[in-house]
Amino acid sequence: MAPMRIEIVADERALGLRAAAIVFEAIAQKPNAVLGLPTGDTPTAAYAELRQRVERGDSDARNVQGFAIDEFIDVAFAGRGTNAAFFAAHLHFLLPRLSLPDSGTPLPEREIALFANELRAAGGFDLCVLGIGANGHIAFNEPGSGLDSRARVVELAEESRRAHAVAFGSLDAVPRRGVTLGVADILDSRAILVLAQGAAKAAIVALAIEGPQTADVPASWLQTHADVTWLLDEAAGALLHRR
Ligand code: GLP
């Protein structure tokens, strides 16, 4: 197994530029690349760079197919705080070619099963971009998610709900459930890029990279994949022993 690559850059801006460069390398190699895309504060600088490069005509993403890796449920489609609303704000140019589960579905089990089928039919991810939650989650695979977990409906951890309180307007407005691709679905990707920034992520990043492989830290399962790049800023990489 190839060891995971670790790249450390100075700050948020450098992280955004480098992440966008890695995504465009994947698109240059395969213009119809299938990409997994996270939400959150971490990827927004990268998404701004992607947007600008496409708008300037420097890069062509016309044939790319994007998939959200998770979504809230029990809330109207594209309502405030949803991942659909996030992508409309940050990656508008990709919307016609972006698949995401319907957060308003009355049948979430069916919705996420169809979504996972659609991803399989597209050939799976050429590159799956991930963030990491402060509790070690990837997508909405909260602590307790096993190596073989698949796309499913999940209960969100309180910590994760709190992180979204501002986006939804209040903690009460944050849904209690979501749908997510599973750890095994993410590990089916041909390549994985994990982004983390800021001192608040330093401890969990060190555990995920250097700690034991365990469901307590779902991001630690990435150690089992042959092509993973961790792209960190200095603050997020500060507690790594091997650098
Ligand atoms: C969210 C998402 C994840 C994301 C994570 C980190 O809940 N479901 O896909 O990676 O939290 O978010 P942030 O980048 O804002 O720290």
Tab-separated table of C-alpha atoms and ligand atoms in Angstrom:
chain	number	residue	atom	x	y	z
A	1	MET	CA	0.000	0.000	0.000
A	2	ALA	CA	1.412	3.392	-0.999
A	3	PRO	CA	1.645	5.682	2.015
A	4	MET	CA	-0.722	8.635	2.010
A	5	ARG	CA	0.818	11.800	0.534
A	6	ILE	CA	0.876	14.803	2.831
A	7	GLU	CA	1.221	18.295	1.400
A	8	ILE	CA	1.423	21.249	3.725
A	9	VAL	CA	0.898	24.790	2.440
A	10	ALA	CA	1.031	28.103	4.268
A	11	ASP	CA	-2.574	29.190	4.580
A	12	GLU	CA	-6.154	29.073	3.358
A	13	ARG	CA	-5.397	30.902	0.125
A	14	ALA	CA	-2.527	28.554	-0.782
A	15	LEU	CA	-4.722	25.583	0.113
A	16	GLY	CA	-7.440	26.795	-2.234
A	17	LEU	CA	-4.995	27.321	-5.100
A	18	ARG	CA	-3.325	23.945	-4.663
A	19	ALA	CA	-6.626	22.060	-4.264
A	20	ALA	CA	-7.968	23.683	-7.438
A	21	ALA	CA	-4.746	22.749	-9.255
A	22	ILE	CA	-5.130	19.091	-8.208
A	23	VAL	CA	-8.757	19.055	-9.400
A	24	PHE	CA	-7.756	20.578	-12.744
A	25	GLU	CA	-4.932	18.034	-13.125
A	26	ALA	CA	-7.579	15.315	-12.801
A	27	ILE	CA	-9.764	17.061	-15.398
A	28	ALA	CA	-6.787	17.507	-17.751
A	29	GLN	CA	-6.154	13.764	-17.573
A	30	LYS	CA	-9.824	12.947	-18.047
A	31	PRO	CA	-12.085	15.764	-19.289
A	32	ASN	CA	-15.217	13.859	-18.279
A	33	ALA	CA	-13.888	13.131	-14.796
A	34	VAL	CA	-16.404	12.159	-12.110
A	35	LEU	CA	-15.764	14.207	-8.978
A	36	GLY	CA	-17.012	13.823	-5.400
A	37	LEU	CA	-17.476	17.214	-3.766
A	38	PRO	CA	-17.780	18.223	-0.113
A	39	THR	CA	-19.393	21.261	1.467
A	40	GLY	CA	-18.116	23.227	4.476
A	41	ASP	CA	-15.838	26.202	5.030
A	42	THR	CA	-12.703	24.315	4.002
A	43	PRO	CA	-13.317	23.903	0.250
A	44	THR	CA	-14.739	27.388	-0.401
A	45	ALA	CA	-11.390	28.955	-1.405
A	46	ALA	CA	-10.762	26.052	-3.782
A	47	TYR	CA	-14.255	26.402	-5.245
A	48	ALA	CA	-13.728	30.155	-5.744
A	49	GLU	CA	-10.535	29.387	-7.665
A	50	LEU	CA	-12.282	26.722	-9.780
A	51	ARG	CA	-15.067	29.185	-10.566
A	52	GLN	CA	-12.658	31.948	-11.553
A	53	ARG	CA	-10.563	29.715	-13.770
A	54	VAL	CA	-13.668	28.465	-15.582
A	55	GLU	CA	-15.083	32.007	-15.931
A	56	ARG	CA	-11.754	33.304	-17.288
A	57	GLY	CA	-11.729	30.453	-19.779
A	58	ASP	CA	-8.396	29.196	-18.364
A	59	SER	CA	-9.851	25.780	-17.675
A	60	ASP	CA	-12.597	23.730	-19.168
A	61	ALA	CA	-14.926	21.842	-16.853
A	62	ARG	CA	-17.758	21.430	-19.363
A	63	ASN	CA	-17.689	17.663	-19.331
A	64	VAL	CA	-17.045	17.092	-15.665
A	65	GLN	CA	-19.704	15.315	-13.643
A	66	GLY	CA	-19.993	16.236	-9.970
A	67	PHE	CA	-21.672	14.420	-7.105
A	68	ALA	CA	-22.309	15.816	-3.639
A	69	ILE	CA	-21.041	13.318	-1.083
A	70	ASP	CA	-23.803	13.959	1.445
A	71	GLU	CA	-26.921	16.036	2.159
A	72	PHE	CA	-29.280	16.866	4.991
A	73	ILE	CA	-32.797	15.421	4.911
A	74	ASP	CA	-36.167	16.372	6.433
A	75	VAL	CA	-35.789	19.873	4.969
A	76	ALA	CA	-36.979	21.449	1.689
A	77	PHE	CA	-34.827	20.947	-1.406
A	78	ALA	CA	-32.217	23.713	-1.660
A	79	GLY	CA	-33.585	25.364	1.494
A	80	ARG	CA	-31.341	27.506	3.675
A	81	GLY	CA	-28.365	25.585	5.059
A	82	THR	CA	-28.676	22.591	2.712
A	83	ASN	CA	-25.782	21.338	0.646
A	84	ALA	CA	-27.848	22.136	-2.464
A	85	ALA	CA	-27.949	25.791	-1.355
A	86	PHE	CA	-24.202	25.665	-0.678
A	87	PHE	CA	-23.412	24.411	-4.173
A	88	ALA	CA	-25.765	26.969	-5.756
A	89	ALA	CA	-23.728	29.659	-3.980
A	90	HIS	CA	-20.224	28.272	-4.548
A	91	LEU	CA	-20.213	26.122	-7.698
A	92	HIS	CA	-23.066	27.550	-9.715
A	93	PHE	CA	-21.382	26.774	-13.023
A	94	LEU	CA	-21.440	23.073	-12.219
A	95	LEU	CA	-25.122	22.835	-11.198
A	96	PRO	CA	-26.374	21.393	-14.506
A	97	ARG	CA	-23.889	18.541	-14.071
A	98	LEU	CA	-24.058	18.152	-10.298
A	99	SER	CA	-26.058	15.317	-8.754
A	100	LEU	CA	-27.207	15.525	-5.202
A	101	PRO	CA	-29.807	13.779	-3.091
A	102	ASP	CA	-33.122	15.590	-2.615
A	103	SER	CA	-33.165	16.782	0.995
A	104	GLY	CA	-36.969	17.045	0.863
A	105	THR	CA	-37.611	13.451	-0.148
A	106	PRO	CA	-40.235	11.547	1.861
A	107	LEU	CA	-38.291	8.340	1.047
A	108	PRO	CA	-34.678	8.992	2.055
A	109	GLU	CA	-33.575	5.314	2.012
A	110	ARG	CA	-34.738	5.042	-1.584
A	111	GLU	CA	-33.270	8.443	-2.484
A	112	ILE	CA	-29.760	7.589	-1.276
A	113	ALA	CA	-29.883	4.093	-2.846
A	114	LEU	CA	-30.777	5.656	-6.231
A	115	PHE	CA	-28.061	8.262	-5.765
A	116	ALA	CA	-25.423	5.592	-5.086
A	117	ASN	CA	-26.642	3.694	-8.178
A	118	GLU	CA	-26.311	6.833	-10.274
A	119	LEU	CA	-22.707	7.197	-9.078
A	120	ARG	CA	-21.960	3.572	-9.941
A	121	ALA	CA	-23.553	4.010	-13.385
A	122	ALA	CA	-21.281	7.030	-13.954
A	123	GLY	CA	-18.286	4.764	-13.282
A	124	GLY	CA	-17.512	5.883	-9.711
A	125	PHE	CA	-15.301	8.758	-8.600
A	126	ASP	CA	-12.092	9.507	-10.451
A	127	LEU	CA	-11.336	11.948	-7.643
A	128	CYS	CA	-13.265	12.333	-4.398
A	129	VAL	CA	-12.536	15.565	-2.530
A	130	LEU	CA	-13.222	15.455	1.209
A	131	GLY	CA	-13.147	17.690	4.235
A	132	ILE	CA	-12.857	16.299	7.760
A	133	GLY	CA	-15.180	17.076	10.663
A	134	ALA	CA	-13.691	17.974	14.040
A	135	ASN	CA	-14.881	14.538	15.259
A	136	GLY	CA	-13.182	12.758	12.356
A	137	HIS	CA	-16.211	12.381	10.110
A	138	ILE	CA	-15.901	12.220	6.335
A	139	ALA	CA	-19.030	13.185	4.397
A	140	PHE	CA	-21.679	12.352	7.049
A	141	ASN	CA	-19.929	9.191	8.220
A	142	GLU	CA	-19.939	10.028	11.898
A	143	PRO	CA	-17.852	8.178	14.525
A	144	GLY	CA	-18.994	4.552	14.597
A	145	SER	CA	-18.997	4.286	10.785
A	146	GLY	CA	-17.259	1.089	9.713
A	147	LEU	CA	-14.887	0.410	6.856
A	148	ASP	CA	-17.644	-1.417	4.986
A	149	SER	CA	-20.392	1.189	5.539
A	150	ARG	CA	-22.349	2.071	2.414
A	151	ALA	CA	-24.637	4.877	1.283
A	152	ARG	CA	-27.378	5.282	3.881
A	153	VAL	CA	-29.511	7.477	6.112
A	154	VAL	CA	-27.623	8.653	9.221
A	155	GLU	CA	-28.260	10.448	12.503
A	156	LEU	CA	-26.043	13.523	12.703
A	157	ALA	CA	-23.730	13.965	15.692
A	158	GLU	CA	-24.600	16.935	17.918
A	159	GLU	CA	-21.145	18.389	17.229
A	160	SER	CA	-21.850	18.272	13.494
A	161	ARG	CA	-25.276	19.864	13.954
A	162	ARG	CA	-23.723	22.675	15.996
A	163	ALA	CA	-21.219	23.337	13.215
A	164	HIS	CA	-24.159	24.037	10.875
A	165	ALA	CA	-26.266	26.191	13.244
A	166	VAL	CA	-25.212	29.459	11.611
A	167	ALA	CA	-25.920	28.200	8.091
A	168	PHE	CA	-29.432	27.093	9.118
A	169	GLY	CA	-30.135	30.184	11.232
A	170	SER	CA	-30.306	28.319	14.563
A	171	LEU	CA	-29.354	24.967	16.097
A	172	ASP	CA	-33.034	23.962	16.231
A	173	ALA	CA	-33.340	24.437	12.482
A	174	VAL	CA	-30.485	22.010	11.730
A	175	PRO	CA	-31.918	18.647	10.639
A	176	ARG	CA	-31.196	15.631	12.836
A	177	ARG	CA	-30.623	13.295	9.906
A	178	GLY	CA	-28.730	13.223	6.675
A	179	VAL	CA	-27.900	10.915	3.796
A	180	THR	CA	-24.318	10.099	2.946
A	181	LEU	CA	-22.133	7.977	0.749
A	182	GLY	CA	-20.538	5.396	3.022
A	183	VAL	CA	-16.885	4.909	3.898
A	184	ALA	CA	-16.735	1.974	1.443
A	185	ASP	CA	-18.265	4.114	-1.342
A	186	ILE	CA	-15.612	6.782	-0.739
A	187	LEU	CA	-12.853	4.157	-0.727
A	188	ASP	CA	-14.102	2.942	-4.126
A	189	SER	CA	-12.790	6.254	-5.587
A	190	ARG	CA	-9.736	5.966	-7.788
A	191	ALA	CA	-8.119	8.907	-5.964
A	192	ILE	CA	-8.967	10.880	-2.825
A	193	LEU	CA	-8.007	14.437	-1.840
A	194	VAL	CA	-8.628	15.456	1.777
A	195	LEU	CA	-8.548	19.125	2.728
A	196	ALA	CA	-8.095	20.493	6.238
A	197	GLN	CA	-7.269	23.906	7.545
A	198	GLY	CA	-6.951	25.633	10.886
A	199	ALA	CA	-5.692	24.744	14.365
A	200	ALA	CA	-9.076	23.305	15.370
A	201	LYS	CA	-8.473	20.397	12.973
A	202	ALA	CA	-4.839	19.692	13.982
A	203	ALA	CA	-5.557	16.989	16.597
A	204	ILE	CA	-8.081	15.064	14.509
A	205	VAL	CA	-5.870	15.288	11.400
A	206	ALA	CA	-2.943	13.782	13.348
A	207	LEU	CA	-5.175	10.969	14.668
A	208	ALA	CA	-6.624	10.238	11.225
A	209	ILE	CA	-3.189	10.085	9.583
A	210	GLU	CA	-1.004	8.610	12.326
A	211	GLY	CA	-3.445	6.943	14.713
A	212	PRO	CA	-5.048	3.486	14.540
A	213	GLN	CA	-7.571	2.609	11.853
A	214	THR	CA	-10.830	2.750	13.746
A	215	ALA	CA	-14.525	3.528	13.365
A	216	ASP	CA	-14.040	6.048	16.204
A	217	VAL	CA	-12.231	8.228	13.641
A	218	PRO	CA	-13.857	7.464	10.283
A	219	ALA	CA	-11.189	9.465	8.394
A	220	SER	CA	-8.596	6.938	9.651
A	221	TRP	CA	-10.089	4.406	7.178
A	222	LEU	CA	-8.459	6.464	4.420
A	223	GLN	CA	-5.161	4.827	5.482
A	224	THR	CA	-6.398	1.683	3.713
A	225	HIS	CA	-6.594	3.403	0.280
A	226	ALA	CA	-3.718	3.388	-2.223
A	227	ASP	CA	-4.072	6.945	-3.569
A	228	VAL	CA	-4.829	9.540	-0.903
A	229	THR	CA	-3.458	13.070	-0.706
A	230	TRP	CA	-3.921	15.128	2.452
A	231	LEU	CA	-3.639	18.837	1.677
A	232	LEU	CA	-3.230	20.806	4.896
A	233	ASP	CA	-2.385	24.305	5.926
A	234	GLU	CA	0.395	24.779	8.505
A	235	ALA	CA	-2.065	25.035	11.394
A	236	ALA	CA	-3.937	21.824	10.519
A	237	GLY	CA	-0.660	19.919	10.048
A	238	ALA	CA	0.974	21.225	13.217
A	239	LEU	CA	0.534	18.058	15.331
A	240	LEU	CA	1.830	15.529	12.797
A	241	HIS	CA	4.999	13.719	13.866
A	242	ARG	CA	6.012	12.611	10.368
A	243	ARG	CA	6.102	15.609	8.034
B	1	GLP	C1	-19.721	18.858	7.126
B	1	GLP	C2	-19.784	17.978	5.869
B	1	GLP	C3	-18.464	17.385	5.527
B	1	GLP	C4	-17.386	18.424	5.739
B	1	GLP	C5	-17.250	18.726	7.207
B	1	GLP	C6	-16.199	19.767	7.562
B	1	GLP	O1	-20.640	18.491	8.072
B	1	GLP	N1	-20.809	16.982	5.909
B	1	GLP	O2	-18.491	16.891	4.186
B	1	GLP	O3	-16.164	17.934	5.242
B	1	GLP	O4	-18.486	18.987	7.796
B	1	GLP	O5	-16.671	21.068	7.400
B	1	GLP	P1	-15.740	22.340	7.498
B	1	GLP	O6	-14.903	22.366	6.272
B	1	GLP	O7	-16.697	23.513	7.535
B	1	GLP	O8	-14.949	22.205	8.753
